[in-house]
mmCIF file of C-alpha atoms in Angstrom:
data_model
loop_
_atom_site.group_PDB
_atom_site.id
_atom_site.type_symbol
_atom_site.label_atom_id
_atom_site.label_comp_id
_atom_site.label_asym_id
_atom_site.label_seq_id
_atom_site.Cartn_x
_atom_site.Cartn_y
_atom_site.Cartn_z
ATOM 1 C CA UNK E 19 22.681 4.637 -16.908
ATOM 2 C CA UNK E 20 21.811 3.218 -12.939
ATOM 3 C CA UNK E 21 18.900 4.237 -10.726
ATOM 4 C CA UNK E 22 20.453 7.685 -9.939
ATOM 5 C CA UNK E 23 20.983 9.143 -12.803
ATOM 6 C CA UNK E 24 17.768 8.206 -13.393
ATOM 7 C CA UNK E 25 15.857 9.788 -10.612
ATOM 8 C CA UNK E 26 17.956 12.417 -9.389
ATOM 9 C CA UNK E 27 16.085 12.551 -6.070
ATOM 10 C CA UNK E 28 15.108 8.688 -5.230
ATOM 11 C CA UNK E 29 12.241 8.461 -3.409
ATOM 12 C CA UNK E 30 8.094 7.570 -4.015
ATOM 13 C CA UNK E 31 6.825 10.927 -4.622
ATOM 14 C CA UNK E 32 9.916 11.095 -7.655
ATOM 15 C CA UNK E 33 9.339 7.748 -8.820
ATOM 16 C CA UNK E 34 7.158 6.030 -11.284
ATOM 17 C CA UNK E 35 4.353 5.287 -8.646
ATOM 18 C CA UNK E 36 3.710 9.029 -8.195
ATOM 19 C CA UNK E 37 0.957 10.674 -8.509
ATOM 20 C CA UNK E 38 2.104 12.769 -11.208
ATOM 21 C CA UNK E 39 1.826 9.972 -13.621
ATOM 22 C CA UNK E 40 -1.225 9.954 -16.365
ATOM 23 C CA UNK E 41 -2.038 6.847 -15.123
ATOM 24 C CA UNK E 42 -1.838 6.816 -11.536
ATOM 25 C CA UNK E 43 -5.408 7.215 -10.497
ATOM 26 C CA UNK E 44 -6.988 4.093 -12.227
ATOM 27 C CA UNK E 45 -3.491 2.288 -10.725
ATOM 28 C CA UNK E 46 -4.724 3.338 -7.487
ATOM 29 C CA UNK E 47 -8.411 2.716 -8.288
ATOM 30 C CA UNK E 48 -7.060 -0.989 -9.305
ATOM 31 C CA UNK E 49 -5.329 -1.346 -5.996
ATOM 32 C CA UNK E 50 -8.500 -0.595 -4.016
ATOM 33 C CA UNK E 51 -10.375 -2.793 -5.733
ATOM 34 C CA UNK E 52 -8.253 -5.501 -4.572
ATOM 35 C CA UNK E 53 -7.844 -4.871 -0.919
ATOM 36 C CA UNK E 54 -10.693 -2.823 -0.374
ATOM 37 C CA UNK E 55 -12.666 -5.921 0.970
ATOM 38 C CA UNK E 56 -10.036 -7.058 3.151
ATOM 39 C CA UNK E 57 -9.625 -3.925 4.769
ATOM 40 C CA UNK E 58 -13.102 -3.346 5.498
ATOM 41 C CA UNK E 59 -13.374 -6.870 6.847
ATOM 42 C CA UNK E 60 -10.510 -5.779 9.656
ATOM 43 C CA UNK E 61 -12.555 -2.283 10.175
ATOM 44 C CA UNK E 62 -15.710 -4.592 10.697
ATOM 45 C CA UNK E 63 -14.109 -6.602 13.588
ATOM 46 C CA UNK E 64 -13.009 -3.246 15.635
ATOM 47 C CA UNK E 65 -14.383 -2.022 18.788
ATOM 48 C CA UNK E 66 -14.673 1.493 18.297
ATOM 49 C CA UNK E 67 -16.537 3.929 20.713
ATOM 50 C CA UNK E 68 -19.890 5.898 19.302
ATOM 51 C CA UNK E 69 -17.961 8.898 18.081
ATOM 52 C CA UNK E 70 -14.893 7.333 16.580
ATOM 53 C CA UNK E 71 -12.005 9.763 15.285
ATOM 54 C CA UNK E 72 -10.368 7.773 12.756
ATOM 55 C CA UNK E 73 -7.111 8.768 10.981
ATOM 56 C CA UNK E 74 -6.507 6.924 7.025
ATOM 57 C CA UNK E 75 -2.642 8.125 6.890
ATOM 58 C CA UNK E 76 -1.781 7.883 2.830
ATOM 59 C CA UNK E 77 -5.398 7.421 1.643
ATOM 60 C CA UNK E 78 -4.452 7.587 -1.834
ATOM 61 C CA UNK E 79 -7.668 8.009 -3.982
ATOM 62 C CA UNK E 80 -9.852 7.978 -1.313
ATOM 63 C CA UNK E 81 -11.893 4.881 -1.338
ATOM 64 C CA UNK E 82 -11.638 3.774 2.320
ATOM 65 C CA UNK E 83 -11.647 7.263 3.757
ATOM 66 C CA UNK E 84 -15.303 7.434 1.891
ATOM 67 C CA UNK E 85 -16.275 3.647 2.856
ATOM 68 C CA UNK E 86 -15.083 4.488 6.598
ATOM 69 C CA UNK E 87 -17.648 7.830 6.345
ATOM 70 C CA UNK E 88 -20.518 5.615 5.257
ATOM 71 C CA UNK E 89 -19.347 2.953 7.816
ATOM 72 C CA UNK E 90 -19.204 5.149 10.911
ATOM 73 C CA UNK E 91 -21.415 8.097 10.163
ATOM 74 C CA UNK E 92 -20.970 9.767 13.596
ATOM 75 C CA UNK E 93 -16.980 9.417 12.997
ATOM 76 C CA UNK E 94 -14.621 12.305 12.011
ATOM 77 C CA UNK E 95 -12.380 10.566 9.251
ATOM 78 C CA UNK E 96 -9.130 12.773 8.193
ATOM 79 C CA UNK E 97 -7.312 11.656 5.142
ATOM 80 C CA UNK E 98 -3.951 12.739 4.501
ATOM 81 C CA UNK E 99 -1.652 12.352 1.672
ATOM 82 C CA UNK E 100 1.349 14.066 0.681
ATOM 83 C CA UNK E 101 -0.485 14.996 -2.840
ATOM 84 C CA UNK E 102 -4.432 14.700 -2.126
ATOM 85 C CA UNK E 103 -5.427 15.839 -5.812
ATOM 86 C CA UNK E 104 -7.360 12.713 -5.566
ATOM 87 C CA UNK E 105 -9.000 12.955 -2.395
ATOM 88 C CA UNK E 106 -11.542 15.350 -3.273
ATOM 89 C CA UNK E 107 -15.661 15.209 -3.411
ATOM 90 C CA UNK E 108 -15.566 12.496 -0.463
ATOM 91 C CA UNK E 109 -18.356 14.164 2.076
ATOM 92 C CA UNK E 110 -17.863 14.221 6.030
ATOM 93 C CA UNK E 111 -13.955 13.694 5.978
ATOM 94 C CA UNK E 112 -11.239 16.026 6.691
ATOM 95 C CA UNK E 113 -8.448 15.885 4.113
ATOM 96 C CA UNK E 114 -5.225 17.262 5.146
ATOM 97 C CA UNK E 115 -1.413 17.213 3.162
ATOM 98 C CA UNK E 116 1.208 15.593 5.274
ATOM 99 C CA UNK E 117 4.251 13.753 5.096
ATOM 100 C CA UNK E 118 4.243 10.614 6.933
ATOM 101 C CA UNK E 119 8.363 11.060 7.335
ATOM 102 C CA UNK E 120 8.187 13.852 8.828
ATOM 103 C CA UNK E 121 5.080 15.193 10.348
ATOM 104 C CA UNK E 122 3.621 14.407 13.242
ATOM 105 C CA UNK E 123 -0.276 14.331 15.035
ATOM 106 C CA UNK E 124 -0.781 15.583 18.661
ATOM 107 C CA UNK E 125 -0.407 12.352 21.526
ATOM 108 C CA UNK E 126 -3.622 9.955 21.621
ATOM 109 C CA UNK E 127 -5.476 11.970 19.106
ATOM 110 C CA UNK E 128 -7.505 9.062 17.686
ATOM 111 C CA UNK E 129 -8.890 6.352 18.181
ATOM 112 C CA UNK E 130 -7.801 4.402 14.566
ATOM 113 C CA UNK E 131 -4.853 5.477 12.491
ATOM 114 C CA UNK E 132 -4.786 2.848 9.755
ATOM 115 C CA UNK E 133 -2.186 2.959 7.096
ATOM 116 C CA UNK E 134 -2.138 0.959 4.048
ATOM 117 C CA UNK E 135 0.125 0.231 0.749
ATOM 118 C CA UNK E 136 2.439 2.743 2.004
ATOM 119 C CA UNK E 137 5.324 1.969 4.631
ATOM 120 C CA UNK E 138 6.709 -0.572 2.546
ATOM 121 C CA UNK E 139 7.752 2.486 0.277
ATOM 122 C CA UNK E 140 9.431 4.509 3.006
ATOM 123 C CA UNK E 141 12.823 4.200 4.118
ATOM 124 C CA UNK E 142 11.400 5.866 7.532
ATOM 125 C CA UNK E 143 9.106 2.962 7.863
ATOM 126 C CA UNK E 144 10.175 1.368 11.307
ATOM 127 C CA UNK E 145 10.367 5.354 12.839
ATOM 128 C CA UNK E 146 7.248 6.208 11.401
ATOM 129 C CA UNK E 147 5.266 2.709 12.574
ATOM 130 C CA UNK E 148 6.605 3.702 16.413
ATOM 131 C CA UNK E 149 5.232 7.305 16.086
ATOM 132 C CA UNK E 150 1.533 6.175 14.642
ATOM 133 C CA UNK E 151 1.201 4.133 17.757
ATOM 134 C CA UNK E 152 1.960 7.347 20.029
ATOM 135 C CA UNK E 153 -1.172 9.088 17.893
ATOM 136 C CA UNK E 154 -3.468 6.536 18.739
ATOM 137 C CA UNK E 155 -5.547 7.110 22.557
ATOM 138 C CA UNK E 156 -5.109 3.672 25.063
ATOM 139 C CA UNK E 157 -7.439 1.267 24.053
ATOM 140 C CA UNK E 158 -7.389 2.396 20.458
ATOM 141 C CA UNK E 159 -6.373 0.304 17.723
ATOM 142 C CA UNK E 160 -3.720 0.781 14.853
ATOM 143 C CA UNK E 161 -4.301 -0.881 11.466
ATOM 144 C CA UNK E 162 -1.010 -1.600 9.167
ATOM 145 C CA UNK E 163 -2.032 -3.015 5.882
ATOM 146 C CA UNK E 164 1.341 -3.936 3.004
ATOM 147 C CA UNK E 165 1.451 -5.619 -0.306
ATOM 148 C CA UNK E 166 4.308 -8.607 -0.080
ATOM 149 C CA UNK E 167 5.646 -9.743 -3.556
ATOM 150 C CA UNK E 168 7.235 -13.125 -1.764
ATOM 151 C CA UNK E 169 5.127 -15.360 -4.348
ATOM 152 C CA UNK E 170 5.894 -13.659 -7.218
ATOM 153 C CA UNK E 171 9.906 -14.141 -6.914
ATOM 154 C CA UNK E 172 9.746 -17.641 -6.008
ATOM 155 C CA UNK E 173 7.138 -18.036 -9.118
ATOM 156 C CA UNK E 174 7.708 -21.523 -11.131
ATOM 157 C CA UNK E 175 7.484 -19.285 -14.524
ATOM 158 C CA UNK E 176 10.611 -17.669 -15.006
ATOM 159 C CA UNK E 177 9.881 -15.420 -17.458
ATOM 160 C CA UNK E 178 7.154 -14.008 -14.710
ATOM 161 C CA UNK E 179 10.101 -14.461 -11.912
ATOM 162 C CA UNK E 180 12.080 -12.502 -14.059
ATOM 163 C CA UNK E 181 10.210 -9.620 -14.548
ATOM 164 C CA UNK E 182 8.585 -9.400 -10.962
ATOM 165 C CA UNK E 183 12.508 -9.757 -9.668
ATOM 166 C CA UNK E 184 13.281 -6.444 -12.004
ATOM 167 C CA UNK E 185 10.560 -4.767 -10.578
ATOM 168 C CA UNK E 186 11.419 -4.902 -6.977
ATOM 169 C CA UNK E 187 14.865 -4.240 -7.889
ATOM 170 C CA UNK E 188 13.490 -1.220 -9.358
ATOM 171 C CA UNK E 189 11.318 -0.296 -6.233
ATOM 172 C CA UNK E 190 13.686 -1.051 -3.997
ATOM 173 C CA UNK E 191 16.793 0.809 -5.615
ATOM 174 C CA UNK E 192 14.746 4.376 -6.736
ATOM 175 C CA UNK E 193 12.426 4.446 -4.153
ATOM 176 C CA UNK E 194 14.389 2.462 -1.288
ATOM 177 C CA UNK E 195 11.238 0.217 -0.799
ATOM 178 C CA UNK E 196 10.829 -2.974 1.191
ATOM 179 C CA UNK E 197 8.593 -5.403 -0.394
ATOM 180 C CA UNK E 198 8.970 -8.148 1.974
ATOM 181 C CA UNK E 199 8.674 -5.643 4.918
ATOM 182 C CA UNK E 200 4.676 -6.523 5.085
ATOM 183 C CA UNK E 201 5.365 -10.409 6.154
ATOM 184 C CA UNK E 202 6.834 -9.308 9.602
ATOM 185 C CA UNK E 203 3.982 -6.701 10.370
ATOM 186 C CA UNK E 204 2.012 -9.081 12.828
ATOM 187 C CA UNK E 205 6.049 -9.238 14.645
ATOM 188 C CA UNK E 206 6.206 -5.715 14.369
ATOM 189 C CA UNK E 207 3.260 -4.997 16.390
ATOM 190 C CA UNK E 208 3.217 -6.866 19.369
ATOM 191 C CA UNK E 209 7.414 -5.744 19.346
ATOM 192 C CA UNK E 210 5.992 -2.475 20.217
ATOM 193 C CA UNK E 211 3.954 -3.865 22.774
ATOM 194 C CA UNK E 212 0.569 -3.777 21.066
ATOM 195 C CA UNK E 213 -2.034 -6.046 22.634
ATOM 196 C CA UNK E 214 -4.816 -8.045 21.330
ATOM 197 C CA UNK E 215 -2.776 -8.557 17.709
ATOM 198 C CA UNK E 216 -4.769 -10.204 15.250
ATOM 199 C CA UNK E 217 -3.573 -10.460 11.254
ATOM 200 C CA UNK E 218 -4.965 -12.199 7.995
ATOM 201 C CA UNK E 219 -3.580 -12.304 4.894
ATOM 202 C CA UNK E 220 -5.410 -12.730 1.180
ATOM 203 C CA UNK E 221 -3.535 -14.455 -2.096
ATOM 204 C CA UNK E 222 -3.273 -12.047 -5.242
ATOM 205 C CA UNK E 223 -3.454 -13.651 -8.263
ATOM 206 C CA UNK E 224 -2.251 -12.937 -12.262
ATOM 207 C CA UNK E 225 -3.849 -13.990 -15.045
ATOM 208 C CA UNK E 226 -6.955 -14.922 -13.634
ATOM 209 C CA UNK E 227 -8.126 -11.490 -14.501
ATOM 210 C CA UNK E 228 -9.302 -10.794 -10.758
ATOM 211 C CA UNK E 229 -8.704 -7.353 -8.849
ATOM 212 C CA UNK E 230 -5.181 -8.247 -8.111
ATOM 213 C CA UNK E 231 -4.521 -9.208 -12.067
ATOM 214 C CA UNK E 232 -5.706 -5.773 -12.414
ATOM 215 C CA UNK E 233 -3.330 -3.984 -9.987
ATOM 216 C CA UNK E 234 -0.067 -6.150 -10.679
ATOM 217 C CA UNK E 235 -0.416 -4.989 -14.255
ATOM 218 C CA UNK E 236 -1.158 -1.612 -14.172
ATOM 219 C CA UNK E 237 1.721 -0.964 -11.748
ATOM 220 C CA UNK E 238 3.793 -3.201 -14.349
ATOM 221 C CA UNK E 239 2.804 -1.370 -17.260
ATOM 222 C CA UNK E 240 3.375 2.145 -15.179
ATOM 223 C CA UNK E 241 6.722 0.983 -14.293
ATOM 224 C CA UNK E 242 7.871 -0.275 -17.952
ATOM 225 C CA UNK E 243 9.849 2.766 -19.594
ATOM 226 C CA UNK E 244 11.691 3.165 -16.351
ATOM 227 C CA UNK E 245 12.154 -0.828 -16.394
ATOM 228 C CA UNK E 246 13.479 -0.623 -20.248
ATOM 229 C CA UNK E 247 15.643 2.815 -19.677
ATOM 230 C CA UNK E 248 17.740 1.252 -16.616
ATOM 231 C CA UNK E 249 17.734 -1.958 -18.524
ATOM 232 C CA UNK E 250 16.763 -4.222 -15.968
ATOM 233 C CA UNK E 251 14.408 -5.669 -18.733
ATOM 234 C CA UNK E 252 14.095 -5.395 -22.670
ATOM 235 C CA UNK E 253 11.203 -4.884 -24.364
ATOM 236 C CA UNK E 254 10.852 -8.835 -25.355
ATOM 237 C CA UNK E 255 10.723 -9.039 -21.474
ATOM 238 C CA UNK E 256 7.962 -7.091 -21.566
ATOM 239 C CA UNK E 257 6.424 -9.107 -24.481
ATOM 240 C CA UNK E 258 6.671 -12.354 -23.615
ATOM 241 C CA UNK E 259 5.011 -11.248 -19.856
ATOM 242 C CA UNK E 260 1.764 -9.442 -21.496
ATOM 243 C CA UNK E 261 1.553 -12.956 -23.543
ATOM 244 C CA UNK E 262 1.979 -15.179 -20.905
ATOM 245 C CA UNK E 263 -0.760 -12.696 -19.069
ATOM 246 C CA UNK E 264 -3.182 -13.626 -21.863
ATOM 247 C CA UNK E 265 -2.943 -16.784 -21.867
ATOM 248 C CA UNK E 266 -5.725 -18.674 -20.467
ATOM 249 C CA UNK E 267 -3.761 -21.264 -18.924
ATOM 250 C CA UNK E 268 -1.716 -19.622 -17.329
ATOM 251 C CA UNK E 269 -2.274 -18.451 -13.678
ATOM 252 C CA UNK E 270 -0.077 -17.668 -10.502
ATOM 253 C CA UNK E 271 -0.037 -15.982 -7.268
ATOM 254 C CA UNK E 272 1.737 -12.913 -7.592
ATOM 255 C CA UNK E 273 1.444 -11.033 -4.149
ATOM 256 C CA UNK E 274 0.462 -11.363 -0.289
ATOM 257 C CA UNK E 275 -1.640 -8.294 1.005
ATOM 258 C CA UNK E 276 -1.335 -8.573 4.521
ATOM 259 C CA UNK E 277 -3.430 -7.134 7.638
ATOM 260 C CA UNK E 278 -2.080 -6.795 10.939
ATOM 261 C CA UNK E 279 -4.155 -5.033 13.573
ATOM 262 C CA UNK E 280 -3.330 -4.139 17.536
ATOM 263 C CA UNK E 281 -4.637 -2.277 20.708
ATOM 264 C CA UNK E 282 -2.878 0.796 22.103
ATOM 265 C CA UNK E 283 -2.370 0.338 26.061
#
């Protein structure tokens, strides 16, 4: 069996990160948890007018898009996702379905469009990074914020380099994502001629039972059957990584979630 036969449409909303899945909301719940903080420390360090429109492009399950409501009170926050059954009971934001690949927002139509966990996962990602900065007004700011799995496949552990290499094999063949893409965001702005670029990065962690611990196994245990059915790892795999999880000496850093910020001219 390979990837196609598999998922006879590759792509996110088909794959095993979907929102479709049982699961999904407490994975997405777990990855908040972990970058949460860093993305409200870049929201923090903005200047944004009295009246901000801010635009959270992929919000997911909605915890920014509420945390930006609280934040800027006087702002209009729209959240979009191509499935928002999870961004519901969030007061004072707009939700709307769209499809980053293909839909578009008027010219300079606010004044943040911050998108997070999500381009990495799109083939479109370079067309639709050069489009978000066209929705943003001059003098606005856009906010790109990507998960890079760099540590975990040069990890010292092989039986956790083994598994972490199967699962962006996975990601990358069914889902065509990029998952080194997020170490050349800082490059990628000021290539489009952003100004005032600023980025900061913060270490994930396994088995030190942090926020990051959290998220790198629930996606791991969310991506297993489709891990054992291609057979890009056995079930002993699977084993021996929970195990090695556990056990108390045993910590590593897994992931890079990276910020990269600029000003529209």
């Amino acid at each position: 069996m390979t990837i196609t036969d598999f998922a006879k449409e590759p792509g996110y909303t088909n794959s095993y990160l979907a929102d479709q899945h049982a699961g999904q909301l407490e994975r997405l719940r777990t990855l908040e948890r972990a970058f949460d903080p860093l993305s409200q420390a870049v929201f923090d360090q903005l200047d944004l007018p009295g009246k901000p429109a801010i635009l959270d492009l992929g919000a997911g399950a909605g915890s920014l898009a509420r945390w930006l409501s609280k934040r800027y009170p006087n702002a209009t926050v729209t959240a979009t996702d191509i499935d928002t059954r999870f961004l519901t009971n969030i007061p004072r934001i707009r939700v709307m379905t769209h499809n980053a690949a293909t839909d578009d927002f008027p010219a300079a139509s606010f004044d943040v469009v911050h998108i997070r966990a999500l381009l990495c996962h799109l083939t479109e990602r370079e067309d639709i990074l050069t489009r978000a900065i066209t929705w943003v007004r001059p003098g606005g700011w856009l906010v790109i914020e990507d998960v890079s799995l760099r540590p975990s496949l040069i990890a010292a552990n092989p039986v956790f380099r083994k598994v972490a290499q199967a699962g962006v094999t996975l990601l990358e063949q069914s889902i065509g994502s990029d998952m080194l893409w997020a170490d050349t965001l800082p490059g990628q702005l000021r290539d489009r001629g952003l100004s005032n670029v600023g980025h900061c990065t913060f270490e994930g962690r396994i088995g030190d039972k942090s926020p990051a611990d959290a998220f790198w196994a629930a996606t791991t245990a969310q991506a297993g059957p489709a891990l054992l059915k291609l057979k890009l790892l056995t079930q002993d795999d699977l084993d021996a990584m929970a195990r090695l999880r556990d056990d108390s000496a045993f910590t590593a850093a897994a992931l890079t979630f990276v910020s990269a910020w600029g000003r529209v001219r």
